[in-house]
Tab-separated table of C-alpha atoms in Angstrom:
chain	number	residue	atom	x	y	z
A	1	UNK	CA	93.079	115.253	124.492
A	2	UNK	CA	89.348	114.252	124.088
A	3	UNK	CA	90.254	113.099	121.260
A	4	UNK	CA	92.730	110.251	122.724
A	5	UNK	CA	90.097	109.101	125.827
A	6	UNK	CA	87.944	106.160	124.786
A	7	UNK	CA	84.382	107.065	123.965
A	8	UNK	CA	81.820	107.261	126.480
A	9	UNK	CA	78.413	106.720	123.312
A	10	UNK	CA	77.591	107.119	119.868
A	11	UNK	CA	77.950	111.272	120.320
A	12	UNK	CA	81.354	111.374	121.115
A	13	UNK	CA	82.494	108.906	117.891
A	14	UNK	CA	80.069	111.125	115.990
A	15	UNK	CA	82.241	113.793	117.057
A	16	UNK	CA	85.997	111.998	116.097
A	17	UNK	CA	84.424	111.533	112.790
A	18	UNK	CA	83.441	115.134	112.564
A	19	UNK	CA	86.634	115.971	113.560
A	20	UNK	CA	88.628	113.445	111.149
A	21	UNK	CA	86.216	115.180	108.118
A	22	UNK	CA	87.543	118.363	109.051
A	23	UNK	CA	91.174	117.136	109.705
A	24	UNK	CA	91.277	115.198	106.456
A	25	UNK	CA	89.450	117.793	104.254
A	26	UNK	CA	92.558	119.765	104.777
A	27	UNK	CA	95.805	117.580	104.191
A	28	UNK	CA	95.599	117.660	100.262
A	29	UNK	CA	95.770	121.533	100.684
A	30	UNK	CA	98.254	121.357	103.515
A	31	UNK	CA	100.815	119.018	101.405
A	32	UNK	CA	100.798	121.477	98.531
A	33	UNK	CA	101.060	124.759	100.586
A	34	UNK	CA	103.993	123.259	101.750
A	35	UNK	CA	105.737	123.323	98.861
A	36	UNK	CA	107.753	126.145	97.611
A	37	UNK	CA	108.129	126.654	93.875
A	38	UNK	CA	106.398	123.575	92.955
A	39	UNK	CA	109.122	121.379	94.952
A	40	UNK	CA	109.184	119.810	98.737
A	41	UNK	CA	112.239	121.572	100.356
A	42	UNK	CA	111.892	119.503	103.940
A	43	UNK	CA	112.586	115.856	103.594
A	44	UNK	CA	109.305	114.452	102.990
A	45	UNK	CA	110.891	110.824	105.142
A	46	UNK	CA	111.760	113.130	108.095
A	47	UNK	CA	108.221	114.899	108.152
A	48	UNK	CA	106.604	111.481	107.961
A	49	UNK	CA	108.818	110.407	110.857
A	50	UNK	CA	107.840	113.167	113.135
A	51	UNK	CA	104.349	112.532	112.542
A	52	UNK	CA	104.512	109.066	113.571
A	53	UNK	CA	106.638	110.426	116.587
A	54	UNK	CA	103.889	113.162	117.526
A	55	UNK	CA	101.752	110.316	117.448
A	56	UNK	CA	103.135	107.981	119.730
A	57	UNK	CA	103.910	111.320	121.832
A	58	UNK	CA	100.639	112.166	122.012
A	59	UNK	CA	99.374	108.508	122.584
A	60	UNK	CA	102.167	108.073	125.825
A	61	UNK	CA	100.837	111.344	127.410
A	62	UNK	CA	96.688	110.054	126.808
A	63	UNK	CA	98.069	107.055	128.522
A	64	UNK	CA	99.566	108.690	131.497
A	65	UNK	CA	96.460	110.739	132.402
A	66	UNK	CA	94.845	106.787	132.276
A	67	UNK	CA	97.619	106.088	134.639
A	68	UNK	CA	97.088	108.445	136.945
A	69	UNK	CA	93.101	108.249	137.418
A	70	UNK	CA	92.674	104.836	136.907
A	71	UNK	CA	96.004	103.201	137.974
A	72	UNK	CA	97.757	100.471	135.558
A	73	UNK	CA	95.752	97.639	134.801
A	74	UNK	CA	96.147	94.550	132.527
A	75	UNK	CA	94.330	96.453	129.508
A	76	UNK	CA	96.260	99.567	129.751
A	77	UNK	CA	99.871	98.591	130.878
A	78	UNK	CA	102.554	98.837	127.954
A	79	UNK	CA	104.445	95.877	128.734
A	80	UNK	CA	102.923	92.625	126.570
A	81	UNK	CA	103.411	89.699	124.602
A	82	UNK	CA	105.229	89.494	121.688
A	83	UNK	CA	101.914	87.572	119.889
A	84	UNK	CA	100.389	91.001	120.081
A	85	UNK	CA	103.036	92.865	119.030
A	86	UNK	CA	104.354	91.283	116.256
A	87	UNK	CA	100.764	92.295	113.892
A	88	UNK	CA	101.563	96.205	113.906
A	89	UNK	CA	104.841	95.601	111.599
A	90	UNK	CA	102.526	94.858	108.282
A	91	UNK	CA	100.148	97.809	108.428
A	92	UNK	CA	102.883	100.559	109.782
A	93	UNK	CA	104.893	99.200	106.648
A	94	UNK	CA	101.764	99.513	104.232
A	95	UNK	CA	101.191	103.019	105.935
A	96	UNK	CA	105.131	103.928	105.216
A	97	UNK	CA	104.393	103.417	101.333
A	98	UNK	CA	100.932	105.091	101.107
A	99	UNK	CA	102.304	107.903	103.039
A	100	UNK	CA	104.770	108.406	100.862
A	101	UNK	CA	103.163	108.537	97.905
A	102	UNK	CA	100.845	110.953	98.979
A	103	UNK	CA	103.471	113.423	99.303
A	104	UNK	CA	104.583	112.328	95.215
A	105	UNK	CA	101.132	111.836	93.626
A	106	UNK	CA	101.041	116.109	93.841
A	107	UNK	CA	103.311	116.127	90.903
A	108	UNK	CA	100.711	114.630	88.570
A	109	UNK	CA	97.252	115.882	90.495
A	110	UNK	CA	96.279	119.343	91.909
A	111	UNK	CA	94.401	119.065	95.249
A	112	UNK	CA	91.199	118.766	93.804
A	113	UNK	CA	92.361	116.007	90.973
A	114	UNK	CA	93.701	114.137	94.565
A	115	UNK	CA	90.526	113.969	96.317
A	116	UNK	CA	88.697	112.699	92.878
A	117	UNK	CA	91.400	110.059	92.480
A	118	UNK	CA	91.397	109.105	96.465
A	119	UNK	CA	87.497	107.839	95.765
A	120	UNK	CA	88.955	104.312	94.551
A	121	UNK	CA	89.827	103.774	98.393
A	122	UNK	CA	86.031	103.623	99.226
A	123	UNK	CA	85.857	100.388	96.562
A	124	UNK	CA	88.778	98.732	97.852
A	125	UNK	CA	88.313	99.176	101.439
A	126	UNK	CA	84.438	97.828	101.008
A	127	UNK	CA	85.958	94.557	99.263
A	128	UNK	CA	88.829	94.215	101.848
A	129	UNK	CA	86.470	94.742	104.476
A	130	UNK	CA	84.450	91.293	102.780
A	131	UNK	CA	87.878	89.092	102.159
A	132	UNK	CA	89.764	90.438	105.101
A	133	UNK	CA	87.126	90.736	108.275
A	134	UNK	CA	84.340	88.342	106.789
A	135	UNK	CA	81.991	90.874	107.141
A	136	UNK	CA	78.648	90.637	104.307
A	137	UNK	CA	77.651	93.455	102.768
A	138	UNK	CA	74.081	93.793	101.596
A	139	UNK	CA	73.274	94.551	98.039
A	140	UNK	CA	72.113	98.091	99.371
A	141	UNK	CA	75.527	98.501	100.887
A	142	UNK	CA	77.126	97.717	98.008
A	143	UNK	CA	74.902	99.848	95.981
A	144	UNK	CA	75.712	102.632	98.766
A	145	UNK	CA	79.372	102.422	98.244
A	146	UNK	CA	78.903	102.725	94.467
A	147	UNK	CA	76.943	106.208	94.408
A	148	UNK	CA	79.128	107.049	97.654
A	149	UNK	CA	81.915	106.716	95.162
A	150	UNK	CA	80.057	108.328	92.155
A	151	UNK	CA	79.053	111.352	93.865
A	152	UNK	CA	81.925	112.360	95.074
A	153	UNK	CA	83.415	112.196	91.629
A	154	UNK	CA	80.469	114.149	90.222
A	155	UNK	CA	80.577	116.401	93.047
A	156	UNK	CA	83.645	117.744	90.631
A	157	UNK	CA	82.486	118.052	87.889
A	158	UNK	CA	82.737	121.134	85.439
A	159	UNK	CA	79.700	122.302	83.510
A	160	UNK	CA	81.933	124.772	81.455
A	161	UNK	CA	85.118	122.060	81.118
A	162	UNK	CA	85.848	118.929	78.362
A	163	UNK	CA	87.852	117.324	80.582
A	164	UNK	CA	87.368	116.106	84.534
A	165	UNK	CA	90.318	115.029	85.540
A	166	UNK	CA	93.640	115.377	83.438
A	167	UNK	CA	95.954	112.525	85.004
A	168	UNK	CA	99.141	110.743	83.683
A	169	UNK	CA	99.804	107.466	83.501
A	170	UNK	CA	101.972	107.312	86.702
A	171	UNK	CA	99.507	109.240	88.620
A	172	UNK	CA	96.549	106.504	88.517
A	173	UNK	CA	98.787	104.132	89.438
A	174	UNK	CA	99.656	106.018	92.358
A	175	UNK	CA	96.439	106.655	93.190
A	176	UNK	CA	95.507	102.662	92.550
A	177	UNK	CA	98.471	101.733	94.830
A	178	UNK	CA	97.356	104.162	97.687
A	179	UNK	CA	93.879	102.985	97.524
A	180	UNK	CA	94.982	99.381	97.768
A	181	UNK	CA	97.588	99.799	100.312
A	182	UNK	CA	94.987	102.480	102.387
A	183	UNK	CA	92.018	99.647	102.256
A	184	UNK	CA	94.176	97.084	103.630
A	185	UNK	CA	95.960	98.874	105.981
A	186	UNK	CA	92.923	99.895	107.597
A	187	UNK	CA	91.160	96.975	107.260
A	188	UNK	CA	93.723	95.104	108.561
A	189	UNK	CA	94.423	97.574	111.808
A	190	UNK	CA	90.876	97.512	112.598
A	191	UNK	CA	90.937	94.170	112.881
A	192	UNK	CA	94.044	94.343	115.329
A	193	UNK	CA	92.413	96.439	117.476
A	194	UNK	CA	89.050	94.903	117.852
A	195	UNK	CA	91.158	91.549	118.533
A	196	UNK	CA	91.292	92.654	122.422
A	197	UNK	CA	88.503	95.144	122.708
A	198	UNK	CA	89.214	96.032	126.284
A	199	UNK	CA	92.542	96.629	125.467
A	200	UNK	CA	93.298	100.462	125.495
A	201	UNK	CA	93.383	102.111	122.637
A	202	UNK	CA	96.820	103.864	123.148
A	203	UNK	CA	98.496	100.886	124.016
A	204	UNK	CA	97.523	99.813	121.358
A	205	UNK	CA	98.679	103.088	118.825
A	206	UNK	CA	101.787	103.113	120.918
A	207	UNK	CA	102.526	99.987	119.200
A	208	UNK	CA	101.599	100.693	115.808
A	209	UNK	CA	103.089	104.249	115.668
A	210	UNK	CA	106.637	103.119	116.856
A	211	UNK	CA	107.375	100.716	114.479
A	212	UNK	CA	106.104	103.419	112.604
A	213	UNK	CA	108.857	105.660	113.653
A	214	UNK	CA	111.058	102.610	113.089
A	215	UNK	CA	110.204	101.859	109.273
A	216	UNK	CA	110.575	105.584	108.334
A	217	UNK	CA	113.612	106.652	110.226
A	218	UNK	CA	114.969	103.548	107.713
A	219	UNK	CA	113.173	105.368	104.983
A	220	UNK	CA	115.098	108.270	105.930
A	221	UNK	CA	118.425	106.398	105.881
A	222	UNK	CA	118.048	105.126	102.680
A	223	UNK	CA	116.020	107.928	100.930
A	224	UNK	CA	117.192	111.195	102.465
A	225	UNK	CA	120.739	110.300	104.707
A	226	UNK	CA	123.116	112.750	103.064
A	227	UNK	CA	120.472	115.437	102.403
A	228	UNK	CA	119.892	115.448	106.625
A	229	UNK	CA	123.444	114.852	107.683
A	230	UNK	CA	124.632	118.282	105.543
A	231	UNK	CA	121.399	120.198	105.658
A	232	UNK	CA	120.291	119.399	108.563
A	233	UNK	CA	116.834	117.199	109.835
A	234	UNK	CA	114.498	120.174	109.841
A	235	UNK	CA	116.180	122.014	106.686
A	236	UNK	CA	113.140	123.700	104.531
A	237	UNK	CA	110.298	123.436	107.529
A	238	UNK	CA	108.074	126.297	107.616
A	239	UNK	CA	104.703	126.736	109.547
A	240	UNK	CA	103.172	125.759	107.276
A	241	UNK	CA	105.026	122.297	107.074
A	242	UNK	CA	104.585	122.320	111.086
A	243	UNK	CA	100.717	122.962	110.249
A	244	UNK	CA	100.252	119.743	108.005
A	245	UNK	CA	102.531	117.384	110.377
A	246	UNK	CA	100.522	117.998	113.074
A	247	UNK	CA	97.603	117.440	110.891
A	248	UNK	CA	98.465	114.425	109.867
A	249	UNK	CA	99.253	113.340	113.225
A	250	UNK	CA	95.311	114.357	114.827
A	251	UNK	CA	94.078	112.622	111.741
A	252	UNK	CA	95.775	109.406	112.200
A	253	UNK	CA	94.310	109.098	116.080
A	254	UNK	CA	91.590	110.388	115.048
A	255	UNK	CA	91.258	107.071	112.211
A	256	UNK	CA	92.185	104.858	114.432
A	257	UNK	CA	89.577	105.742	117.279
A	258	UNK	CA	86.880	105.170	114.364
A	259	UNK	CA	88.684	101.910	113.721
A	260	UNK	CA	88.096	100.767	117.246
A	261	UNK	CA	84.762	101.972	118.080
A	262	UNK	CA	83.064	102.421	114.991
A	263	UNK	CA	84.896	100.667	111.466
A	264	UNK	CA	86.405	101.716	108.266
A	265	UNK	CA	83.182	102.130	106.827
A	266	UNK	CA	82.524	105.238	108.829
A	267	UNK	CA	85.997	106.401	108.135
A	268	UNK	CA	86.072	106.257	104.009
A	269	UNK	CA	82.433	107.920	104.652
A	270	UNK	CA	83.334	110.735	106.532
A	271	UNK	CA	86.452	111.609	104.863
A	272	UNK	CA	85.158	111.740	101.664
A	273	UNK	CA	82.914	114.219	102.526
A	274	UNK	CA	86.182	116.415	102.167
A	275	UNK	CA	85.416	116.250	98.596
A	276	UNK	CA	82.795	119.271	98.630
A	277	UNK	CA	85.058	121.057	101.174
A	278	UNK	CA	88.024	120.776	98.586
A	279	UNK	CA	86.204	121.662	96.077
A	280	UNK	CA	84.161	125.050	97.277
């Protein structure tokens, strides 16, 4: 649960970060152990919806340890206005969609190919981070995020190979769409939760991750209804399945407690750091 309380310096988001590098360097992996024969055999809706449901679990139960050593106070209590609510709908929508696709990009990319293509988030969260929280980046930042972005790519390259990266058509556009929707999603949450800075964190992840739970259990209605009603919600989970949703789930509070006490630029830093960890 350390991972839920709100940090105390500049060690303990050192140590989220560590933790999301390690977390994240292992979801591309995760996603295609889980498949069996080349194919998905859960419901990839359903296993999206029970991340977002171990999240908000997880969230409730940092909250009620709050509860019970500090008492309820105005920036911990669930109950609020609607003005604060209403934000979470656009990024747990744009998190729906690049979610989604992560689990579909794996028929056109190995894991390796993934982590190459997932560089273009670095770019597009730097230039959302300019439009979206008015933040100026120096030329050296700039210049940062451009050999950030380079040598990860080059941290993949083969001596002994012709070709880098062998990707169809569809799967750069995936990978373009993910970046897009991933930079402004987190752009955009980060700027939620540094609205109210007091406000606790979990409150404020409660939020996001049940409309989360919302927007995929309509995913799941329109993308996977008759598949759960005759095979059942959990048909084709295996540990390994189990493994990655709770994955998934430490790496999303683990994002979002960079969000709020550090920024996305930390966040597209560390986890591209998986790239070396992928690769080796």
């Amino acid at each position: 649960m350390w991972m839920l309380s709100a940090p105390g310096g500049s060690a303990s988001v050192s140590a989220v970060t560590i933790a999301l590098t390690v977390l994240t360097s292992s979801q591309a992996i995760l996603i295609v152990w889980s498949k069996r024969a080349g194919k998905y055999e859960y419901s990839v809706t359903t296993a999206n919806f029970m991340v977002e449901t171990l999240k908000c679990a997880l969230s409730l139960a940092a909250l009620a340890r709050t509860w019970r050593s500090e008492g309820v106070t105005e920036d911990n209590r669930l109950n609020t206005t609607l003005d604060e609510v209403i934000v979470f709908p656009i990024p747990a929508a744009l998190y729906l969609v690049k979610n989604l696709l992560q689990y579909y990009i794996f028929a056109y990319v190995d894991a390796p190919g993934y982590q190459i293509l997932k560089n273009l988030n670095i770019i597009s969260t730097g230039v959302l981070y300019r439009i979206i929280l008015k933040k100026k980046l120096s030329e050296i930042q700039w210049a940062a995020f451009i050999l950030l972005c380079a040598g990860c790519t080059t941290a993949q390259l083969k001596s002994n190979s012709d070709h880098v990266l062998q990707t169809p058509f569809q799967g750069w556009v995936m990978a373009i769409v993910m970046a897009l929707l991933s930079g402004f999603a987190g752009v955009y949450t980060e700027a939620i939760i540094k609205k109210r800075p007091m406000r606790n964190i979990n409150v404020q992840n409660f939020w996001l991750y049940v409309f989360g739970m919302i927007f995929n259990a309509g995913a799941i209605l329109v993308q996977d209804f008759d598949a759960v009603m005759n095979k059942g919600f959990f048909h084709g989970y295996s540990f390994i399945t189990v493994l990655m949703i709770v994955n998934h789930a430490l790496s999303g509070i683990a994002v979002s407690m960079v969000m709020k006490y550090a920024d996305n630029i930390v966040k597209v830093r560390h986890g591209n750091i998986t790239l070396n960890l992928v690769r080796h």
